[in-house]
Short mmCIF file of C-alpha atoms in Angstrom, two decimals:
data_model
loop_
_atom_site.label_atom_id
_atom_site.label_comp_id
_atom_site.label_asym_id
_atom_site.label_seq_id
_atom_site.Cartn_x
_atom_site.Cartn_y
_atom_site.Cartn_z
CA UNK A 938 -64.06 18.63 -23.67
CA UNK A 939 -65.75 15.28 -23.10
CA UNK A 940 -64.19 12.11 -21.71
CA UNK A 941 -63.39 10.67 -25.15
CA UNK A 942 -61.66 13.88 -26.24
CA UNK A 943 -59.59 13.96 -23.04
CA UNK A 944 -58.65 10.31 -23.47
CA UNK A 945 -57.68 10.99 -27.07
CA UNK A 946 -55.57 13.97 -26.00
CA UNK A 947 -53.80 11.92 -23.34
CA UNK A 948 -53.07 9.13 -25.83
CA UNK A 949 -51.78 11.69 -28.31
CA UNK A 950 -49.49 13.26 -25.70
CA UNK A 951 -48.27 9.84 -24.59
CA UNK A 952 -47.60 8.82 -28.19
CA UNK A 953 -45.70 12.01 -28.93
CA UNK A 954 -43.68 11.65 -25.74
CA UNK A 955 -42.85 8.03 -26.49
CA UNK A 956 -41.86 8.87 -30.06
CA UNK A 957 -39.59 11.69 -28.93
CA UNK A 958 -38.04 9.47 -26.28
CA UNK A 959 -37.37 6.63 -28.73
CA UNK A 960 -35.93 9.05 -31.28
CA UNK A 961 -33.69 10.66 -28.68
CA UNK A 962 -32.43 7.31 -27.41
CA UNK A 963 -31.71 6.01 -30.91
CA UNK A 964 -30.01 9.25 -31.89
CA UNK A 965 -27.80 9.11 -28.84
CA UNK A 966 -26.99 5.43 -29.21
CA UNK A 967 -25.72 5.94 -32.74
CA UNK A 968 -23.77 9.10 -31.91
CA UNK A 969 -19.98 8.70 -31.64
CA UNK A 970 -19.61 9.52 -27.94
CA UNK A 971 -18.08 7.87 -24.91
CA UNK A 972 -20.34 5.89 -22.61
CA UNK A 973 -20.14 8.50 -19.89
CA UNK A 974 -21.01 11.35 -22.27
CA UNK A 975 -23.83 9.29 -23.74
CA UNK A 976 -25.33 8.47 -20.34
CA UNK A 977 -25.11 12.09 -19.24
CA UNK A 978 -26.76 13.41 -22.38
CA UNK A 979 -29.42 10.70 -22.29
CA UNK A 980 -30.17 11.49 -18.66
CA UNK A 981 -30.50 15.20 -19.45
CA UNK A 982 -32.79 14.60 -22.42
CA UNK A 983 -35.01 12.26 -20.42
CA UNK A 984 -35.22 14.88 -17.68
CA UNK A 985 -36.10 17.60 -20.21
CA UNK A 986 -38.71 15.38 -21.83
CA UNK A 987 -40.30 14.48 -18.50
CA UNK A 988 -40.53 18.19 -17.66
CA UNK A 989 -42.19 18.92 -21.01
CA UNK A 990 -44.68 16.05 -20.58
CA UNK A 991 -45.44 17.27 -17.04
CA UNK A 992 -46.12 20.78 -18.40
CA UNK A 993 -48.38 19.45 -21.15
CA UNK A 994 -50.27 17.25 -18.69
CA UNK A 995 -50.78 20.25 -16.38
CA UNK A 996 -52.08 22.34 -19.29
CA UNK A 997 -54.47 19.54 -20.30
CA UNK A 998 -55.65 19.21 -16.69
CA UNK A 999 -56.26 22.95 -16.41
CA UNK A 1000 -58.10 23.05 -19.74
CA UNK A 1001 -60.25 20.11 -18.65
CA UNK A 1002 -61.08 21.86 -15.38
CA UNK A 1003 -61.99 25.02 -17.24
CA UNK A 1004 -64.27 23.05 -19.55
CA UNK A 1005 -65.97 21.34 -16.61
CA UNK A 1006 -66.56 24.70 -14.91
CA UNK A 1007 -68.06 26.13 -18.11
CA UNK A 1008 -70.38 23.16 -18.55
CA UNK A 1009 -71.51 23.32 -14.92
CA UNK A 1010 -72.22 27.03 -15.26
CA UNK A 1011 -74.29 26.50 -18.42
CA UNK A 1012 -76.23 23.63 -16.84
CA UNK A 1013 -76.93 25.74 -13.75
CA UNK A 1014 -78.09 28.64 -15.91
CA UNK A 1015 -80.40 26.39 -17.91
CA UNK A 1016 -81.73 24.79 -14.73
CA UNK A 1017 -82.49 28.30 -13.42
CA UNK A 1018 -84.48 28.98 -16.58
CA UNK A 1019 -82.01 31.34 -18.19
CA UNK A 1020 -81.51 31.35 -21.93
CA UNK A 1021 -78.12 30.10 -23.03
CA UNK A 1022 -76.88 31.27 -26.42
CA UNK A 1023 -76.30 28.47 -28.97
CA UNK A 1024 -72.58 29.24 -29.17
CA UNK A 1025 -72.39 28.75 -25.40
CA UNK A 1026 -74.24 25.44 -25.51
#
């Protein structure tokens, strides 16, 4: 995964997170609930969303690290004169 792909993934995740957050806030604001209930539910949804975004960011970070390790290994193998299969390149 190159830098542009990672940036695109991060923008996608941020856009999805922002869209979900806006939708949740609007849904809660138009729901017939008391202020205290609304604030509690909004707080819980924001917490849940932040946890989900944190999990997705961790997965993206791990995938990026895995990709970097794979590329380094292939470069090292090529530098050592080993053949690298086209599907590995």
